mmCIF file of C-alpha atoms in Angstrom:
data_model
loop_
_atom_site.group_PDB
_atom_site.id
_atom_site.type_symbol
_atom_site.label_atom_id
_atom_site.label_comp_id
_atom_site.label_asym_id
_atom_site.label_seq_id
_atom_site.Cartn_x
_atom_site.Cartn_y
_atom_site.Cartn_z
ATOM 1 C CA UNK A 1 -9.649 -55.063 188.780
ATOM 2 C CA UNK A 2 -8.241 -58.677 187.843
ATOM 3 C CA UNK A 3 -10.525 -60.337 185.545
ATOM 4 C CA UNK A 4 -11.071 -64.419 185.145
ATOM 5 C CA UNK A 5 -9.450 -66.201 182.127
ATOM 6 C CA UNK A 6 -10.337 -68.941 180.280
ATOM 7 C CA UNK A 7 -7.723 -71.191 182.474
ATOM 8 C CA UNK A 8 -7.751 -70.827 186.379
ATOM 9 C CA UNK A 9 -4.604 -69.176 188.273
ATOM 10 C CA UNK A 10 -1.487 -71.484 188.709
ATOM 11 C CA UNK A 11 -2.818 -73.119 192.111
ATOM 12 C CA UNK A 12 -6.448 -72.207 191.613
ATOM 13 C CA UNK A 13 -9.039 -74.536 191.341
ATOM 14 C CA UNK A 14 -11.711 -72.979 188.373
ATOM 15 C CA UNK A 15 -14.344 -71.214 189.513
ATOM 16 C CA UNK A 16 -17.885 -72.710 190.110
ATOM 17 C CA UNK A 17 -21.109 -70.926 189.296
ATOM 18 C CA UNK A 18 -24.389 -72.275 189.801
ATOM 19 C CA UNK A 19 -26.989 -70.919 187.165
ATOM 20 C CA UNK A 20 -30.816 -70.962 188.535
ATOM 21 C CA UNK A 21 -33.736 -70.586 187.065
ATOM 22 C CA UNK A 22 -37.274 -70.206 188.028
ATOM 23 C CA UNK A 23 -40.179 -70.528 185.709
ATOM 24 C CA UNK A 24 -37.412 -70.464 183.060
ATOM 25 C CA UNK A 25 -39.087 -67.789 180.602
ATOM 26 C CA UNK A 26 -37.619 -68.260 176.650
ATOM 27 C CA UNK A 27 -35.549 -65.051 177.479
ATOM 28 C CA UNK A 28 -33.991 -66.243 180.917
ATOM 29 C CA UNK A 29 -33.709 -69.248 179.136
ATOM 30 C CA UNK A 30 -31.962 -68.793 176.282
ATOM 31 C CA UNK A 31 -29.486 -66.171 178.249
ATOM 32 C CA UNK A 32 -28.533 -68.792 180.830
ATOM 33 C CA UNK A 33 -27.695 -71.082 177.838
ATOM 34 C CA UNK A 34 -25.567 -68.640 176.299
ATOM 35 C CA UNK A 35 -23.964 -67.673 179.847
ATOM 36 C CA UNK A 36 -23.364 -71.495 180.229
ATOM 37 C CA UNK A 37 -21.712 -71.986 177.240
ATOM 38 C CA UNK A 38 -19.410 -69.231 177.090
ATOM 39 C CA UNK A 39 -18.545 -69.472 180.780
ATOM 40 C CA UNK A 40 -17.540 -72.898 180.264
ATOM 41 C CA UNK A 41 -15.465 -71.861 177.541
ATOM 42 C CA UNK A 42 -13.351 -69.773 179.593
ATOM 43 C CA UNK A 43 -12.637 -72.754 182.232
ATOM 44 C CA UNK A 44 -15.626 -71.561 184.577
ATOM 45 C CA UNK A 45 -17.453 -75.134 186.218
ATOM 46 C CA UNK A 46 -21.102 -74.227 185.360
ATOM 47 C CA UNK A 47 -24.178 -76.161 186.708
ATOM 48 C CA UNK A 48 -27.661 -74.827 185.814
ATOM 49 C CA UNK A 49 -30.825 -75.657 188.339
ATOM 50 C CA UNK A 50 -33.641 -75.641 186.169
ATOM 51 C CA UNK A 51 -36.956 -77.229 185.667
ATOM 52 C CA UNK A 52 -36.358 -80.664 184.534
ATOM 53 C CA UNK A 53 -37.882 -80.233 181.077
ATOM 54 C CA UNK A 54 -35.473 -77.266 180.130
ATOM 55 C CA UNK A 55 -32.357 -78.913 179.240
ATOM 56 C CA UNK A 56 -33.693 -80.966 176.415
ATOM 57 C CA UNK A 57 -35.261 -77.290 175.158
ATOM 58 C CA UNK A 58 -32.675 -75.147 175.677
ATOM 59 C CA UNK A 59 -29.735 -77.375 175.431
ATOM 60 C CA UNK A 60 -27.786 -76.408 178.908
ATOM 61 C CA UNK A 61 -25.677 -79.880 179.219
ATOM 62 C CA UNK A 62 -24.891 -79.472 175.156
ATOM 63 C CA UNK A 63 -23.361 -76.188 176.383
ATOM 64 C CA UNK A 64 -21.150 -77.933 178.461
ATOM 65 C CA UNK A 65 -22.697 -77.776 181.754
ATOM 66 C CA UNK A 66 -23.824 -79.905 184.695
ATOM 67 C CA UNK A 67 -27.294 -79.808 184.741
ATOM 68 C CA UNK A 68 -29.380 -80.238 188.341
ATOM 69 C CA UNK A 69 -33.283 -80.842 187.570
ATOM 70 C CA UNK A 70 -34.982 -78.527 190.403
ATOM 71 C CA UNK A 71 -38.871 -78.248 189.980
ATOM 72 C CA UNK A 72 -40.196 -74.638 190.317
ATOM 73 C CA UNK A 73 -41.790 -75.546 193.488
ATOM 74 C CA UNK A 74 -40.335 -73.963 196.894
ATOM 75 C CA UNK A 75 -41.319 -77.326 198.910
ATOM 76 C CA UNK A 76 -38.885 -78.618 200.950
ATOM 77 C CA UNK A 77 -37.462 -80.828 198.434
ATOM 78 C CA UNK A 78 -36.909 -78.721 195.955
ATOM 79 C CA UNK A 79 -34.450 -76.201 198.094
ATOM 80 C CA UNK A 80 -32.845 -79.385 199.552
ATOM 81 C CA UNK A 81 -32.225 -80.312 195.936
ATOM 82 C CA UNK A 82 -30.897 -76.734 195.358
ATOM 83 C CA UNK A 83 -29.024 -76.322 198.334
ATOM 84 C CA UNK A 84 -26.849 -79.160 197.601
ATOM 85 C CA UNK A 85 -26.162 -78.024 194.334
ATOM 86 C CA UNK A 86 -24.869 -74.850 195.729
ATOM 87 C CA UNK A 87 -22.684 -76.822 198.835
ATOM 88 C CA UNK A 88 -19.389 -76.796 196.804
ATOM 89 C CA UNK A 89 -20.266 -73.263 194.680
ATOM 90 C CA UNK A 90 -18.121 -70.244 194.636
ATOM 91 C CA UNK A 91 -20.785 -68.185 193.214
ATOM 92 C CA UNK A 92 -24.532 -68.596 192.549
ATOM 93 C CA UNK A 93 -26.389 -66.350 189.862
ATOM 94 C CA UNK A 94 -30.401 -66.936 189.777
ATOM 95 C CA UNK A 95 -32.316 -65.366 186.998
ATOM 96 C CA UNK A 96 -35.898 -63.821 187.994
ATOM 97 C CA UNK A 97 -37.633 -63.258 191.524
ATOM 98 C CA UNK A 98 -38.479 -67.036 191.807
ATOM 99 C CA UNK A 99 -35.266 -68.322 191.306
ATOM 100 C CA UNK A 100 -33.330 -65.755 193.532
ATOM 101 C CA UNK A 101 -35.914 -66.331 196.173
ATOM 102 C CA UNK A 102 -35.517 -70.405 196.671
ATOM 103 C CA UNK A 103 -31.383 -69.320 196.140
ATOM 104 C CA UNK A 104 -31.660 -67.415 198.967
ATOM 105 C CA UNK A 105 -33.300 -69.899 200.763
ATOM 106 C CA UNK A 106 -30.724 -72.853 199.373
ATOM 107 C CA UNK A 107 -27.523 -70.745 200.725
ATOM 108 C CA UNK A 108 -28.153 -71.247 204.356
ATOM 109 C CA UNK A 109 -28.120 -68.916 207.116
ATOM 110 C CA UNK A 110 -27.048 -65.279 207.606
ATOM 111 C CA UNK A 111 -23.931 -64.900 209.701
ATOM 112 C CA UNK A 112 -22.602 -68.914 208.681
ATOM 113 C CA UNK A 113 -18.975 -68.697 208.182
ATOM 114 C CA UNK A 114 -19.460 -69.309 204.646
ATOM 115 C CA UNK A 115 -22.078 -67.396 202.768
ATOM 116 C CA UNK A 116 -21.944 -67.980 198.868
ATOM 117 C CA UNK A 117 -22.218 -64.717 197.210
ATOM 118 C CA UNK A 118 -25.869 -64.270 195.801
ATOM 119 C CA UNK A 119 -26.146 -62.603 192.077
ATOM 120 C CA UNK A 120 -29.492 -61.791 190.710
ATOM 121 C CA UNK A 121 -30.618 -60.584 187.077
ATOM 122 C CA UNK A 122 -34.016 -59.024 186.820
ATOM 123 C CA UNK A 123 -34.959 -59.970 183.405
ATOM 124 C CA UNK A 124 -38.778 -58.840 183.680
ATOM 125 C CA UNK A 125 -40.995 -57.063 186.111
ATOM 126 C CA UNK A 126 -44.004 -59.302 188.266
ATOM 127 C CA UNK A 127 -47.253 -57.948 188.155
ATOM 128 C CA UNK A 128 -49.741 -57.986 191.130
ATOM 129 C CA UNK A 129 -52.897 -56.344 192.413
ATOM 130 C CA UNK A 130 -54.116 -55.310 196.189
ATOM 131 C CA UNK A 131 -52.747 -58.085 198.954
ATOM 132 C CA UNK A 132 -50.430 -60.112 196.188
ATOM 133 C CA UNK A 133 -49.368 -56.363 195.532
ATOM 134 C CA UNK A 134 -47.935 -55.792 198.579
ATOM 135 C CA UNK A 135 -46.445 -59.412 198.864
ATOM 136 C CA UNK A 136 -44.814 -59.132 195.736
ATOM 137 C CA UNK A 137 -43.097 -55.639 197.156
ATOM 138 C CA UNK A 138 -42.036 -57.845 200.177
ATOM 139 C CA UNK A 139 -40.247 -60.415 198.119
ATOM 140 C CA UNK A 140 -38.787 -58.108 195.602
ATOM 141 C CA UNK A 141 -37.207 -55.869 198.733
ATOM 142 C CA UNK A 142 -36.112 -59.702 200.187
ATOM 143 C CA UNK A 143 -34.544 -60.552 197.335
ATOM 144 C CA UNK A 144 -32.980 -57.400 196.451
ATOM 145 C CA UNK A 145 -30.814 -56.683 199.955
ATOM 146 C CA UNK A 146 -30.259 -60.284 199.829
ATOM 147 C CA UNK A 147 -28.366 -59.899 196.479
ATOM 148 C CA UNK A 148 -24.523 -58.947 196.609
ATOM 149 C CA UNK A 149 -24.948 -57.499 192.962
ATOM 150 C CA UNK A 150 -28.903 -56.998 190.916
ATOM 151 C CA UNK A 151 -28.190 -56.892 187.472
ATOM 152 C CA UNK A 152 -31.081 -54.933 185.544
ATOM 153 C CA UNK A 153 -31.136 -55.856 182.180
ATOM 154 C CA UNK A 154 -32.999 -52.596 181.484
ATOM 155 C CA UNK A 155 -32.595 -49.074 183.251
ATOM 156 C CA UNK A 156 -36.035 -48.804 184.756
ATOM 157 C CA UNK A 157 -35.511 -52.066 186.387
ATOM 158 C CA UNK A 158 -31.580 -51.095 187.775
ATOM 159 C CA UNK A 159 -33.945 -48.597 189.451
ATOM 160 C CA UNK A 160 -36.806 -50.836 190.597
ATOM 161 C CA UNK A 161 -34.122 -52.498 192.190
ATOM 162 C CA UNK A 162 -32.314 -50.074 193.943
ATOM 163 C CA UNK A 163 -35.606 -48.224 195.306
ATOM 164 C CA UNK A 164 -36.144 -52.060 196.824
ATOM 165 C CA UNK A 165 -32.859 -51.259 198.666
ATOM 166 C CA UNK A 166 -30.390 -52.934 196.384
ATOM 167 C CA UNK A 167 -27.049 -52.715 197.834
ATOM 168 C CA UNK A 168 -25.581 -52.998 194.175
ATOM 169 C CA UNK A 169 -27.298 -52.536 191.234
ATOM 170 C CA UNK A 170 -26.211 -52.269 187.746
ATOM 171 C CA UNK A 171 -27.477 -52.095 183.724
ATOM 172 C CA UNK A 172 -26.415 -55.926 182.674
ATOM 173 C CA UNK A 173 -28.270 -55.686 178.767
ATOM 174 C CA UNK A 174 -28.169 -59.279 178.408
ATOM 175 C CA UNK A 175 -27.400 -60.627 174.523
ATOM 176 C CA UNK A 176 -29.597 -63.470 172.468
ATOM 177 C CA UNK A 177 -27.779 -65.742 169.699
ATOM 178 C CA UNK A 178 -28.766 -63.765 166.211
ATOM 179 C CA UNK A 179 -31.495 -65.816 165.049
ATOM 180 C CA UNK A 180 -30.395 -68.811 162.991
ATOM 181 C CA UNK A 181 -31.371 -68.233 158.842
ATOM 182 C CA UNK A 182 -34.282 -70.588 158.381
ATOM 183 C CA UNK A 183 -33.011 -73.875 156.235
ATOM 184 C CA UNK A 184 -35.153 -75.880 154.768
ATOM 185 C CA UNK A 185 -33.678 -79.647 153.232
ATOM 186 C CA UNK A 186 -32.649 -78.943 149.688
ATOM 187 C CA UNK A 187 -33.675 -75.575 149.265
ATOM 188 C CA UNK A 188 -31.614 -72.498 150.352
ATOM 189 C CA UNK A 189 -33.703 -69.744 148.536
ATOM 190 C CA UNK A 190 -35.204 -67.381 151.323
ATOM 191 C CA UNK A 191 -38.098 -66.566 148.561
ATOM 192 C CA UNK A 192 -39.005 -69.784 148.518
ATOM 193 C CA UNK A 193 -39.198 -70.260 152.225
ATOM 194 C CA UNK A 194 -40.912 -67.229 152.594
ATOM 195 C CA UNK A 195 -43.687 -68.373 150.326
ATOM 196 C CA UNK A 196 -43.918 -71.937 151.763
ATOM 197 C CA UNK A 197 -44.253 -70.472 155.042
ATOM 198 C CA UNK A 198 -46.966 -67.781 154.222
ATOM 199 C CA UNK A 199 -48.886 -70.313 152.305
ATOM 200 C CA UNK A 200 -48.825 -72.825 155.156
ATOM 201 C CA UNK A 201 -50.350 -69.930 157.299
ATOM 202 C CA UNK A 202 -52.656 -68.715 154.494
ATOM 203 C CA UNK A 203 -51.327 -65.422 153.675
ATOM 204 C CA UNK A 204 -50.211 -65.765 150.491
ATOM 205 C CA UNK A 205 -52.052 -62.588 148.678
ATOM 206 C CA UNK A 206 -52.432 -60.513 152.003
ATOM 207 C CA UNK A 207 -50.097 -58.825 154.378
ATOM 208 C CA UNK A 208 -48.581 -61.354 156.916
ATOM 209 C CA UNK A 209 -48.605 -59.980 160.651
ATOM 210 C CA UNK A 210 -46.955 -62.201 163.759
ATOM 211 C CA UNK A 211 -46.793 -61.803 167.236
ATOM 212 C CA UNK A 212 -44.953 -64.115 169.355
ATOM 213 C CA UNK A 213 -45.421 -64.475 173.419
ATOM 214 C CA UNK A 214 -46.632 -66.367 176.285
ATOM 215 C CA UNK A 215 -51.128 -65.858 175.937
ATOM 216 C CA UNK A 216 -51.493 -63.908 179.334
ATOM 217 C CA UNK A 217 -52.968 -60.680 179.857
ATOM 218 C CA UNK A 218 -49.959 -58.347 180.071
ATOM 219 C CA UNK A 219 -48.944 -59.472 177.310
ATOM 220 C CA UNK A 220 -51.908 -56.618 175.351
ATOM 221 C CA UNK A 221 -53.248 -59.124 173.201
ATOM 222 C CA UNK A 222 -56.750 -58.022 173.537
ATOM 223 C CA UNK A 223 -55.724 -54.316 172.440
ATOM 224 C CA UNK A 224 -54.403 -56.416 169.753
ATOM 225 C CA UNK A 225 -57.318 -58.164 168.672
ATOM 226 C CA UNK A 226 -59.060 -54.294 169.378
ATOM 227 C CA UNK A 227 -56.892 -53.505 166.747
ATOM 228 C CA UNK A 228 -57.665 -56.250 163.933
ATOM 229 C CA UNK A 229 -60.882 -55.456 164.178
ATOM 230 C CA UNK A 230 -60.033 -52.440 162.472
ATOM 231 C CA UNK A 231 -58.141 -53.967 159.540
ATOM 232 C CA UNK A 232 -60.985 -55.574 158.710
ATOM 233 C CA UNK A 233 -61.864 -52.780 156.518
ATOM 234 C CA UNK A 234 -58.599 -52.691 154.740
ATOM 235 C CA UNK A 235 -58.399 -54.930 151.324
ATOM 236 C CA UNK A 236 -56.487 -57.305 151.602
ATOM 237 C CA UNK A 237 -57.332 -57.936 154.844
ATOM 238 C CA UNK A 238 -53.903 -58.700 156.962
ATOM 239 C CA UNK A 239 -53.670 -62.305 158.424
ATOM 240 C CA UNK A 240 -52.545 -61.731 162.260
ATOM 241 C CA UNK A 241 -50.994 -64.905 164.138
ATOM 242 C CA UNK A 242 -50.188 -65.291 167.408
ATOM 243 C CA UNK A 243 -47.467 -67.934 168.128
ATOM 244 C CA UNK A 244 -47.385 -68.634 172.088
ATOM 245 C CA UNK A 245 -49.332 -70.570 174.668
ATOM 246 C CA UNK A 246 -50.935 -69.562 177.371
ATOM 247 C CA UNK A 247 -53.968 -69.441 179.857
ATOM 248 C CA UNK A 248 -55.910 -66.820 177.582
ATOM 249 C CA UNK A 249 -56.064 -68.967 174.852
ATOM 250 C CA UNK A 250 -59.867 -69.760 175.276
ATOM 251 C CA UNK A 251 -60.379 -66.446 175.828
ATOM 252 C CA UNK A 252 -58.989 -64.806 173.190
ATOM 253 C CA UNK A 253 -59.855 -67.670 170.701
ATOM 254 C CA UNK A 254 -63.734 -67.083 171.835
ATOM 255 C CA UNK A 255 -63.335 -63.355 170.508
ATOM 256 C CA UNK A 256 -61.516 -64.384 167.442
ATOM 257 C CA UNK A 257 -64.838 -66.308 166.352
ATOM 258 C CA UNK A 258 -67.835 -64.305 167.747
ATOM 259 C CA UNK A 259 -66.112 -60.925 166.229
ATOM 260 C CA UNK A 260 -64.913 -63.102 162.729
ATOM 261 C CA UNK A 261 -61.489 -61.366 163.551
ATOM 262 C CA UNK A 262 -58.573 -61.966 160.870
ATOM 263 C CA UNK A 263 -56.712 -63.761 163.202
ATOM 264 C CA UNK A 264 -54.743 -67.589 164.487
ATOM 265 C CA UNK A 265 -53.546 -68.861 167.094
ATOM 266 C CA UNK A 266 -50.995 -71.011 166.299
ATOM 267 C CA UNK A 267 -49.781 -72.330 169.591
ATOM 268 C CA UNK A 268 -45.753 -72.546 170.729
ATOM 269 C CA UNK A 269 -43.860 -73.129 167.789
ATOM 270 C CA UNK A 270 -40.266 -74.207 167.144
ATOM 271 C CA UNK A 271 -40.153 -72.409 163.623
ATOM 272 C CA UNK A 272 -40.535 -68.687 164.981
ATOM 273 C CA UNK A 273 -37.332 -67.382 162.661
ATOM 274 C CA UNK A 274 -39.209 -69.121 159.723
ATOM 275 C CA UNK A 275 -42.426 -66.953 160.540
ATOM 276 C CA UNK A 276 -40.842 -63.974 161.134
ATOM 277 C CA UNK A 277 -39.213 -63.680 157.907
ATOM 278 C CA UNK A 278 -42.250 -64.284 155.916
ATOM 279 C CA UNK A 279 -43.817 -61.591 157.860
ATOM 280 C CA UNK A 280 -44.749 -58.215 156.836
ATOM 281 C CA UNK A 281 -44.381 -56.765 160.034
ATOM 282 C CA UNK A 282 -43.712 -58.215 163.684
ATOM 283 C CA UNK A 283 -46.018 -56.400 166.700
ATOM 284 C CA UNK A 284 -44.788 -56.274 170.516
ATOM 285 C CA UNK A 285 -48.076 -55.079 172.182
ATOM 286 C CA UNK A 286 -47.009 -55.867 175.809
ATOM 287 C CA UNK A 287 -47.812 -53.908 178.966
ATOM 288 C CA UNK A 288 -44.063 -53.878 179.825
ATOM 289 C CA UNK A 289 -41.160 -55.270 177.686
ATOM 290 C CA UNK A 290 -37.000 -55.569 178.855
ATOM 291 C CA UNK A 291 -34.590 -57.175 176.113
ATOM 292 C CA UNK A 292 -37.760 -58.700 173.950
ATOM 293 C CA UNK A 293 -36.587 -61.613 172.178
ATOM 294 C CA UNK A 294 -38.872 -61.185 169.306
ATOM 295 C CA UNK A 295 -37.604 -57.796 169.393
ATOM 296 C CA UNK A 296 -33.926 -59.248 169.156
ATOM 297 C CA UNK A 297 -35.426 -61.541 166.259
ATOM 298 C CA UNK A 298 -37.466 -58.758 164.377
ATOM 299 C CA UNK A 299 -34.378 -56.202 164.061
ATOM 300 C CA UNK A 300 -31.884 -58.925 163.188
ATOM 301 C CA UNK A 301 -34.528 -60.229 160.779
ATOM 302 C CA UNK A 302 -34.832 -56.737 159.160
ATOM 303 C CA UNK A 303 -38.519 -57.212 159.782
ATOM 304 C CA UNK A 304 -40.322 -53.924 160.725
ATOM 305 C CA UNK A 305 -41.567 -53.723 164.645
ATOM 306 C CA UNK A 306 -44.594 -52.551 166.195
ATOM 307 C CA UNK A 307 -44.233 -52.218 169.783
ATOM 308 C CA UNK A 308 -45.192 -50.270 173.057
ATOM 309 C CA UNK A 309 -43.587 -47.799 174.461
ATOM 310 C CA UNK A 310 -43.237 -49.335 177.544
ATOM 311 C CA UNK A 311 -39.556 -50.653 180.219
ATOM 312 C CA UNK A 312 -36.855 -51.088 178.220
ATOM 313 C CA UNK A 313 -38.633 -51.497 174.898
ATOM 314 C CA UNK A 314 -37.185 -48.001 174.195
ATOM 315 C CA UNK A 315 -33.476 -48.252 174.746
ATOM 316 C CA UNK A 316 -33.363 -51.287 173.350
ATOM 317 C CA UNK A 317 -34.886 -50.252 169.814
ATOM 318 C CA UNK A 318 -34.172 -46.660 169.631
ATOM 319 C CA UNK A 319 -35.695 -44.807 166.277
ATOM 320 C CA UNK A 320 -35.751 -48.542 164.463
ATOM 321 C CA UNK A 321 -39.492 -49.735 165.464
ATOM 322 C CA UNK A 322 -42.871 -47.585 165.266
ATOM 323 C CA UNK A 323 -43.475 -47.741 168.939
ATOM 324 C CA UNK A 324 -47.047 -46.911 170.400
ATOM 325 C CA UNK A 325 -48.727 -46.184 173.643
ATOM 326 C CA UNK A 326 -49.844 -49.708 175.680
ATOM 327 C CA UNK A 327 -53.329 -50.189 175.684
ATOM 328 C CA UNK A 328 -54.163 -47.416 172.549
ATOM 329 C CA UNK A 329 -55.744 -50.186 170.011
ATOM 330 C CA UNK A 330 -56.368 -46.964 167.591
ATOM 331 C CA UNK A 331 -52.458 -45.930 167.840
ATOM 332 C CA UNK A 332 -51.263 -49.683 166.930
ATOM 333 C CA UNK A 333 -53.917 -50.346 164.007
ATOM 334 C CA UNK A 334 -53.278 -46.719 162.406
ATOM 335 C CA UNK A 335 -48.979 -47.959 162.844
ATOM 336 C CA UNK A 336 -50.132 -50.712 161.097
ATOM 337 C CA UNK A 337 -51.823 -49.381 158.220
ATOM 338 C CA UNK A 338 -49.254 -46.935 157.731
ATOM 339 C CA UNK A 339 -46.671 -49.306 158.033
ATOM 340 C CA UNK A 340 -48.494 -51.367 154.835
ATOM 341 C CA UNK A 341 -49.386 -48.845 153.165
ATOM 342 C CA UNK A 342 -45.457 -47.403 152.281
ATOM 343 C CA UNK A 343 -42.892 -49.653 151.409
ATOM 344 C CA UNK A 344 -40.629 -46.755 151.855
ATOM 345 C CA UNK A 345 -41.261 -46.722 155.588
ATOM 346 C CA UNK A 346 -40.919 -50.702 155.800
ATOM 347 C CA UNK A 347 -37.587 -50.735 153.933
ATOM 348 C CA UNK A 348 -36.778 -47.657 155.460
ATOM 349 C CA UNK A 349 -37.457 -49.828 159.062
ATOM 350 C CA UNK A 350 -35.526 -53.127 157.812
ATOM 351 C CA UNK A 351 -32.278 -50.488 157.353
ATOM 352 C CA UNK A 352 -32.512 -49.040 160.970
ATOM 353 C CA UNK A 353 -33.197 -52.348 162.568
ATOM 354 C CA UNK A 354 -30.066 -54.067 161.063
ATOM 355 C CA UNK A 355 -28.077 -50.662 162.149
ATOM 356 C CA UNK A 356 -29.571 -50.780 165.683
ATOM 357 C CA UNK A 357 -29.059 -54.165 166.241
ATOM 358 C CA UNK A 358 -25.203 -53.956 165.002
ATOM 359 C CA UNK A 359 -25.056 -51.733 168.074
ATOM 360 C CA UNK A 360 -26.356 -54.669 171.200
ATOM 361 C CA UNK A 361 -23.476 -56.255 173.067
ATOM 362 C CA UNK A 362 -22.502 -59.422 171.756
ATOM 363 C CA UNK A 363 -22.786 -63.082 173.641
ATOM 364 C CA UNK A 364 -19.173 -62.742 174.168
ATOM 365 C CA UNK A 365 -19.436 -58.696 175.532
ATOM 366 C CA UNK A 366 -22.347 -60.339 177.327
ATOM 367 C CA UNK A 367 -20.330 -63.172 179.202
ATOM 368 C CA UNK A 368 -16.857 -61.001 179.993
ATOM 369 C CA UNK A 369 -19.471 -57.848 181.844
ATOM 370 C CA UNK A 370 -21.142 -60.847 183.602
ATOM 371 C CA UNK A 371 -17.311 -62.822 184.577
ATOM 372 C CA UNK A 372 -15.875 -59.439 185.781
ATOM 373 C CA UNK A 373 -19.029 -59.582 188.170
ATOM 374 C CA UNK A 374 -17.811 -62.656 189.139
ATOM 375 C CA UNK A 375 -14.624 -61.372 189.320
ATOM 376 C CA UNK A 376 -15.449 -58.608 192.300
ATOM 377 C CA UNK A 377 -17.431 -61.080 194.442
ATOM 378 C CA UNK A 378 -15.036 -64.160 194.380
ATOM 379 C CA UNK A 379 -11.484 -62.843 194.085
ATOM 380 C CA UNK A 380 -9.090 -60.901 197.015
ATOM 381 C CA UNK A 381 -9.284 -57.216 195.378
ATOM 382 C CA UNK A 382 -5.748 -56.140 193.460
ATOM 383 C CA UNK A 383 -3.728 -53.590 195.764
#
């Protein structure tokens, strides 16, 4: 197999990739800014279709990129403003059902003389019940024989593709940036930082625990809250916050007061690396969990990790986390307490997350598995 370098082929014109994304989730996100950057790096045009608001959060045209505003809508507009996007591409790569969907859409016809070759990563699994069930089935098989590759970027979704009659389907484990070392101006002591931090939450003399994730229900925050109802009798009572936004804010906030729960919401917050490391220990209670940034951010952090055992969570963590069953509020608080109750175990933790995540692909690993893709589908094969 020939593989792309960083400068075209004497008499080649560089290869260009179109980037979409749907909803534009902080994982898809910050992957396609990564992809952008080090694509571009290795002489690959790169322009990213994204909801306008993206690119000043994520930072796609600092990568070097040409960036299309597309609103997640599928109206008529929208795809027109996709579709011309893709006229002139050699390749385009969408990233989630919603964006591969309005791709497909965007390329044209079947049977045109020139049909763009169609990549997709799964990065996380839609949930559905009854009719919306069935539809959801519908678009994933669409999507999936409409794809000349599906990248999984966890093995139980490789297979959720392929049972949806994937042609090609393969693991992609998809690498974040190593979360930056929070900085504050004029002060580079991390003990310091850690302190401001927990005092600005109000866990200064009590354990510190931090979730981080969009506020929707498969996301297991009310096992969580299940679950800090039973720290209440522990002394010091942990402080739990929740950094995210989401539409079960009201909910969840309602149960925080009636029940006098030890927890905050603390909305979407730019400062996540700051609260991690002034946490005691970070918890992942989701219903279903791929490459988990926080779960990146925790093990890079050396922060200890409560999480479910649940997609990709697993591989991706190996012995370095306590994982627990989804939905079991007893299993997580009991992890919990243990967890506080032995510094041995914590430190023990911090020592196989650092190992584990030593072991992830890098950005760079990340971008050369993803160009060698784009290798297969756009180049004459080698005889």
């Amino acid at each position: 197999m020939s593989h792309l370098s960083s400068q075209p082929s004497q008499g080649r014109s560089p290869l260009r990739t179109v980037q979409v994304l749907g909803g534009g989730s902080a994982g898809s996100s910050v992957h396609v800014r990564s992809l952008a950057g080090g694509l571009v790096a290795r002489g690959v045009r790169v322009t990213v279709c994204a909801p306008p608001e993206l690119d000043e959060r994520y930072g796609f045209t600092a990568a070097g990129a040409q960036f299309v505003p597309v609103p997640r809508r599928a109206d008529p507009v929208s795809v027109a403003a996709l579709r011309a996007a893709c006229a002139d591409a050699d390749l385009v790569h969408a990233h989630g059902l919603h964006a591969a969907v309005r791709s497909s859409l965007a390329r044209g016809k079947s049977g045109t003389p020139r049909r763009t070759p169609l990549v997709v990563t799964w990065h996380t699994r839609a949930y559905a019940e009854g009719a919306r069930a069935h539809l959801l089935r519908l678009i994933e098989r669409r999507v999936a024989r409409a794809s000349a590759v599906v990248l999984g970027t966890s093995s139980d979704l490789v297979d959720r593709a392929r049972s949806r009659g994937a042609r090609d389907a393969r693991l992609a484990p998809i690498a974040f940036p190593a979360p930056r070392r929070p900085v504050a101006p004029g002060h580079d002591d991390p003990d310091r930082l850690k302190h401001q931090a927990r005092a600005e939450l109000g866990a200064v003399e009590r354990p510190l625990l931090l979730a981080v994730g969009s506020l929707e229900p498969h996301r297991g925050y009310d096992t969580l809250l299940d679950a800090a109802r039973a720290w209440l009798r522990l002394d010091p009572v942990p402080l739990l916050v929740v950094a995210g936004e989401g539409p079960e804010r009201g909910a969840l906030q309602r149960r925080i007061d009636t029940e006098g729960l030890p927890v905050r919401l603390v909305g979407r917050r730019d400062d996540v690396p700051e609260l991690l490391t002034a946490a005691d220990v970070a918890l992942l209670p989701s219903r279903w969990e791929s490459r988990s940034v926080l779960a990146h951010e925790a093990l890079h952090a050396g922060v200890p990790l409560v999480a479910t055992a649940v997609g990709g969570l697993p591989e991706l963590v190996g012995d370095a986390a306590e994982l627990v069953p989804y939905g079991d509020a007893r299993a997580l608080a009991r992890a919990v307490e243990v967890l506080l109750a032995n510094p041995g175990r914590r430190a023990w933790l911090r020592a196989e997350g650092l190992a584990q995540a030593a072991t992830w692909p890098t950005e760079d690993e990340t971008v050369a598995q993803i160009l060698s893709v784009y290798d297969e589908l756009t180049q004459p094969l080698v005889r």
